[in-house]
Short mmCIF file of C-alpha atoms in Angstrom, two decimals:
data_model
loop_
_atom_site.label_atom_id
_atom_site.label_comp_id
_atom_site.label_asym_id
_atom_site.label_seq_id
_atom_site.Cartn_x
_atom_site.Cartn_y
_atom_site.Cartn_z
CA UNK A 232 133.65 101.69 85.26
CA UNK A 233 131.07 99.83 83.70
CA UNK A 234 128.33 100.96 81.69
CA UNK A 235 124.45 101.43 83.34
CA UNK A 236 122.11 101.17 80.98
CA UNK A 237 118.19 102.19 82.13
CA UNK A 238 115.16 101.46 81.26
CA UNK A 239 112.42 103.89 81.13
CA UNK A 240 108.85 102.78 81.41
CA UNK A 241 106.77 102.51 78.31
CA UNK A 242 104.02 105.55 78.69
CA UNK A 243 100.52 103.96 79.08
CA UNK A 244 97.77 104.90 76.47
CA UNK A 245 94.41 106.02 77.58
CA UNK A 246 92.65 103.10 77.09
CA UNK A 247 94.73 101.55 79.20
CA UNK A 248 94.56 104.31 82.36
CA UNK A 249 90.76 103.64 81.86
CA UNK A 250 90.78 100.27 82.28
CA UNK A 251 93.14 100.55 85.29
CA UNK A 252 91.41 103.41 86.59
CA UNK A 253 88.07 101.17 86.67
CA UNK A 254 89.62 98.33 88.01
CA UNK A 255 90.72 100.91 91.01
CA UNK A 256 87.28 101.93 91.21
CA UNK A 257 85.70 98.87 91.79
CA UNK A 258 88.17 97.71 94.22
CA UNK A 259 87.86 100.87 96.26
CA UNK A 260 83.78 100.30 95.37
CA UNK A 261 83.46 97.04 97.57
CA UNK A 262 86.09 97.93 100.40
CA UNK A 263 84.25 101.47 101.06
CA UNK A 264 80.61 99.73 101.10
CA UNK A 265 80.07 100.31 104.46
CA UNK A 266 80.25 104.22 103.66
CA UNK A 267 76.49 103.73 101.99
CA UNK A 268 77.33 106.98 99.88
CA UNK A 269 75.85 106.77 96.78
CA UNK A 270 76.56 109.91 95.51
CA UNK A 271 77.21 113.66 96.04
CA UNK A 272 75.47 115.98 94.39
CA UNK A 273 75.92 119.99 94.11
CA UNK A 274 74.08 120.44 97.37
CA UNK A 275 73.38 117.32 98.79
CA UNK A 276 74.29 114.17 99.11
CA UNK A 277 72.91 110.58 98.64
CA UNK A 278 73.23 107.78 100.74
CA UNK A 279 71.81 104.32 100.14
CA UNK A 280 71.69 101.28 102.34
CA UNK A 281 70.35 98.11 100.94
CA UNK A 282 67.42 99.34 98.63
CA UNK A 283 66.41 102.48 100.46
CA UNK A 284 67.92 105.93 99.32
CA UNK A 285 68.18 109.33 102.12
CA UNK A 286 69.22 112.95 100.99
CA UNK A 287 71.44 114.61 103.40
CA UNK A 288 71.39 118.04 103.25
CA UNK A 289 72.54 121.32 105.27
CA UNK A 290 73.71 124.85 106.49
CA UNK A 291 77.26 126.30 106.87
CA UNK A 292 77.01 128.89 110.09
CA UNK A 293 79.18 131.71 110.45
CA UNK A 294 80.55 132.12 113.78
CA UNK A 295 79.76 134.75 115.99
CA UNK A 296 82.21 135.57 119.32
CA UNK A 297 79.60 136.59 121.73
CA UNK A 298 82.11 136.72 124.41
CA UNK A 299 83.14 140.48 122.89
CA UNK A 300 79.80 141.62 123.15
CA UNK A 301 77.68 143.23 126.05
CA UNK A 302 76.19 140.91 128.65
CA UNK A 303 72.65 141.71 127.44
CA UNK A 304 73.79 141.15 123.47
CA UNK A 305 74.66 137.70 124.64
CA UNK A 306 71.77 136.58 126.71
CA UNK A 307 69.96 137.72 123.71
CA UNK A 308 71.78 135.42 121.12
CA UNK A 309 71.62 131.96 123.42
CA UNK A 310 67.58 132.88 123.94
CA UNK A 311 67.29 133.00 120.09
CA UNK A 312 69.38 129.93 119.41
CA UNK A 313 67.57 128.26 122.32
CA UNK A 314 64.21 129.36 120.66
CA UNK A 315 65.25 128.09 117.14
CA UNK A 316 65.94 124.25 119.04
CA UNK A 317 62.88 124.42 120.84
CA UNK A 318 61.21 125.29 117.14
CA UNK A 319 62.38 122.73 114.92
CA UNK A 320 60.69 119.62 114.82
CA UNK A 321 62.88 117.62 113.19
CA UNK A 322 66.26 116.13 114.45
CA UNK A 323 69.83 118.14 113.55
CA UNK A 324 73.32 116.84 113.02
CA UNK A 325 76.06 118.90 113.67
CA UNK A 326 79.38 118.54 112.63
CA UNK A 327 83.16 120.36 113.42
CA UNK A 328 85.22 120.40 111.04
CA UNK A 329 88.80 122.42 110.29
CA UNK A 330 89.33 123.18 107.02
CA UNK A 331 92.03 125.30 104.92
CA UNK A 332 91.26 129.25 105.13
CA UNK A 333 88.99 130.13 102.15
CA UNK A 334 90.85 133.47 100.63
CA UNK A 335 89.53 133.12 97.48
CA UNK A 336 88.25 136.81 97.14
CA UNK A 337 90.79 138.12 98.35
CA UNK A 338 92.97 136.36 96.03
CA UNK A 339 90.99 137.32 92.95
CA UNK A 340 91.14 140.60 93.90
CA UNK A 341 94.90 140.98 94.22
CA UNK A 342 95.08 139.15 90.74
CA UNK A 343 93.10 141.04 89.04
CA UNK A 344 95.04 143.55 90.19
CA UNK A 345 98.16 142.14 89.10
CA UNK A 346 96.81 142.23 85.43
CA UNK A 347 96.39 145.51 85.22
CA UNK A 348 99.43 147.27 86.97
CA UNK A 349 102.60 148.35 85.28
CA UNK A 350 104.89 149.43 87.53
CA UNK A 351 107.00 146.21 88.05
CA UNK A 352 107.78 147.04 91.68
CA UNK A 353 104.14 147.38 92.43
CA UNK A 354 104.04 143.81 90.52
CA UNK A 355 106.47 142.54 92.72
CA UNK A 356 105.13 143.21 95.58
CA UNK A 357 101.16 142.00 94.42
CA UNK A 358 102.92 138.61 93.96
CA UNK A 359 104.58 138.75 96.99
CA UNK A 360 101.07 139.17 99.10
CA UNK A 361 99.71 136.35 97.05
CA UNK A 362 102.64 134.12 97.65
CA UNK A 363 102.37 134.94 101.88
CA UNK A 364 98.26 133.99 101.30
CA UNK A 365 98.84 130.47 99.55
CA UNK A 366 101.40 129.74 102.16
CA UNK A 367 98.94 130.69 104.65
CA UNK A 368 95.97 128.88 103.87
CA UNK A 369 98.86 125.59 102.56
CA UNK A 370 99.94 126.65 106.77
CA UNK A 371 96.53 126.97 109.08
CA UNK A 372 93.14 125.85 108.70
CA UNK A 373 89.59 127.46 110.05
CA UNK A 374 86.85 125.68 112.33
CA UNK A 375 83.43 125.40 110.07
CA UNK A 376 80.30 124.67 111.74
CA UNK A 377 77.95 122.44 109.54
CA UNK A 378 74.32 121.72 110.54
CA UNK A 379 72.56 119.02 108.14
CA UNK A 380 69.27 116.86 108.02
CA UNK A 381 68.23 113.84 106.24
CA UNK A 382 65.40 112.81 104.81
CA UNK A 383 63.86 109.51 102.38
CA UNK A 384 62.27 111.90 100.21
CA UNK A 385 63.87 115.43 98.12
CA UNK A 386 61.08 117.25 98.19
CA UNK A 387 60.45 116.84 102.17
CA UNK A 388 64.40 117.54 102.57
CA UNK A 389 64.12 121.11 100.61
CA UNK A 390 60.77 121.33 102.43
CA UNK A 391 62.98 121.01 105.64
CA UNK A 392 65.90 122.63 104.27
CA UNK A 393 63.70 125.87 103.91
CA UNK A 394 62.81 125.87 107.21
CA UNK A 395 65.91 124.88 108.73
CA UNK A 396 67.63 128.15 106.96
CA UNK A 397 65.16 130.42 107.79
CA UNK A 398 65.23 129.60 111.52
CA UNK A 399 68.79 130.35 111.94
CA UNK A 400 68.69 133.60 109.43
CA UNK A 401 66.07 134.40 111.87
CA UNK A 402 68.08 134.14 115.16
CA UNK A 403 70.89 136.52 113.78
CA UNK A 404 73.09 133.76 111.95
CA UNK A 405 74.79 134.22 108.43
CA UNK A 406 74.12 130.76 107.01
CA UNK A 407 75.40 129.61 102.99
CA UNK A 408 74.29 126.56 102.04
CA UNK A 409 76.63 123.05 101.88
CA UNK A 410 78.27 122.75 98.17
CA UNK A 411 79.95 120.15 96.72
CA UNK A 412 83.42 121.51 98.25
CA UNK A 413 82.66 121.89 101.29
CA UNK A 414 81.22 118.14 101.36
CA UNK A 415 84.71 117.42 99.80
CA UNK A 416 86.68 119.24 102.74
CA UNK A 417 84.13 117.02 105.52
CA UNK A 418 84.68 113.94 104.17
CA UNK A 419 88.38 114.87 103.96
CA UNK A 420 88.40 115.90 107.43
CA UNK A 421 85.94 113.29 109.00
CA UNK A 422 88.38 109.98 106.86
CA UNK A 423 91.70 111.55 106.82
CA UNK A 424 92.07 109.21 103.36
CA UNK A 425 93.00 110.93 100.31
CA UNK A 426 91.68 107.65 98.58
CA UNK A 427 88.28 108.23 100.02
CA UNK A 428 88.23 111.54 98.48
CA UNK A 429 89.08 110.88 94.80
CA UNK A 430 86.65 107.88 94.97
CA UNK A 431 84.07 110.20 95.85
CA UNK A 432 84.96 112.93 94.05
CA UNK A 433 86.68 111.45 90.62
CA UNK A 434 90.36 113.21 91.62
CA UNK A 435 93.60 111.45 91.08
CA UNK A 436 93.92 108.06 89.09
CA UNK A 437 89.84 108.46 88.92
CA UNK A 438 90.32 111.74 87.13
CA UNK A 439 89.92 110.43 83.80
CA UNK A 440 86.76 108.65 84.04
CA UNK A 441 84.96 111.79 84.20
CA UNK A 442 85.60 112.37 80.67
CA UNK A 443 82.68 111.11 79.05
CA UNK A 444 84.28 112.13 74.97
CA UNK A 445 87.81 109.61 76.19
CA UNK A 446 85.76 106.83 77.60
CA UNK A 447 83.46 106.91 75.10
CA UNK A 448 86.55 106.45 72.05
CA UNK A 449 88.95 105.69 73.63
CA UNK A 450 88.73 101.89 72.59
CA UNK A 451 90.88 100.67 69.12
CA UNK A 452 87.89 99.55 67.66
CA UNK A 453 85.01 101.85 66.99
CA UNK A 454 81.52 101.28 66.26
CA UNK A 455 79.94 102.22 63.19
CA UNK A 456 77.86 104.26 65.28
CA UNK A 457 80.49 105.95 66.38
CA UNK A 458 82.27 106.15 63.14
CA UNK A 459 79.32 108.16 62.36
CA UNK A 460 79.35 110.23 64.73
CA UNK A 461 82.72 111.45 64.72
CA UNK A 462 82.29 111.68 61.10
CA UNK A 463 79.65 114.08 61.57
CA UNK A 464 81.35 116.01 64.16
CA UNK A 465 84.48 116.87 61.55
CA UNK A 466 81.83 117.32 58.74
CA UNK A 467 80.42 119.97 60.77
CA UNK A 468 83.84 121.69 61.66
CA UNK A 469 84.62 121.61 57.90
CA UNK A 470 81.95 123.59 57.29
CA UNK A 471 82.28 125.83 59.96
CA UNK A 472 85.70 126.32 58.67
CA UNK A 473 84.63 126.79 55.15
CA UNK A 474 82.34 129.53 55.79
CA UNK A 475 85.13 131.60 57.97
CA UNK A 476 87.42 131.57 55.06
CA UNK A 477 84.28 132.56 52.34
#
């Protein structure tokens, strides 16, 4: 029998992940052009297209089942809703999209739970419920109704915005406005292209580009601005470390 010998690969430093992770970036830069995001912000997001810039922005509705209400309870929701279209001036663009179960109260509170009880069977079975939820929301996924509007200017979109929300809060609808994750969850529903996602979002191989401290010294050679800097930095902890001990 003869003798297999294997290799392993050399571990990459971070310099180099940077500079692969860029060169991924730009790549994926110039093939998703025609996506004319710029940028996605907390609670909006920023397209551009040539030299002109538009803020998208919107409402997450919660969904009401009128069909297990009274006749008259439902005649009176579709006159409001009709009312609210007939109301705003401005055009609307709805989108439909599944995304996983949100449970994240529910699983906090069953954690924090878990933290304080003693009784290992009652442990046992906390885990258990929070094992069933992950594989529940990992299992089925919710329909989300998103209403947004854009606009060339911020100040006319959260002009807009305000009036947009208070329309619907006014017809009887729970609204919470869009977030960064659930702009994450569209654009993973509407592309169906993990790739797409960490582009936008700086996930997977783009992950280490957000850290502004390794990109920024993460090169062999330093500046002697830099130098200084970090110099500084570990004079300062010194210090602080000095006076601790004294």
């Amino acid at each position: 029998m003869g003798l297999k010998i294997t290799w392993e690969p050399k571990p990459k430093t971070v310099k180099r992940q940077i500079k692969d992770a860029k060169r991924l970036k730009k790549g994926v830069a110039s093939t998703l052009k025609w996506m004319q995001v710029e940028s996605i912000e907390s609670d909006h997001i920023v397209l551009k297209h040539g030299g002109k810039e538009k803020f998208v922005k919107g409402i997450k509705l919660q969904p009401i089942n009128i069909f297990i209400e009274p006749q008259h309870v439902q005649q009176m929701r579709v006159g409001r809703l009709r009312n609210v279209y007939n109301t705003i001036p401005f055009k609307l663009y709805h989108s439909f999209v599944f995304n996983p179960v949100n449970l994240d109260h529910e699983l906090t509170y069953i954690a924090r739970k878990l933290e304080r009880e003693q009784d290992e069977s009652v442990r046992e079975l906390l885990q258990d419920d929070i094992n069933k939820m992950l594989l529940f929301i990992a299992s089925w996924y919710e329909l989300e109704f998103f209403i947004t509007i854009q606009e060339s200017s911020m100040k006319k979109l959260n002009e807009r915005y305000e009036q947009l929300e208070y329309q619907f809060e006014h017809a009887g609808f729970s609204t919470t406005t869009l977030n960064r994750i659930d702009y994450e969850n569209y654009t993973a529903y509407i592309f169906e292209n993990q790739m797409i996602n960490d582009f936008l979002f700086g996930h997977g191989a783009f992950e280490i580009l957000n850290d502004e401290n390794i990109s920024k010294f993460s090169d062999d050679k330093l500046s002697s601005k830099d130098m200084e800097i970090k110099w500084n930095e570990g004079q300062e902890s010194d210090e602080n470390g000095k006076e601790v001990q004294s």
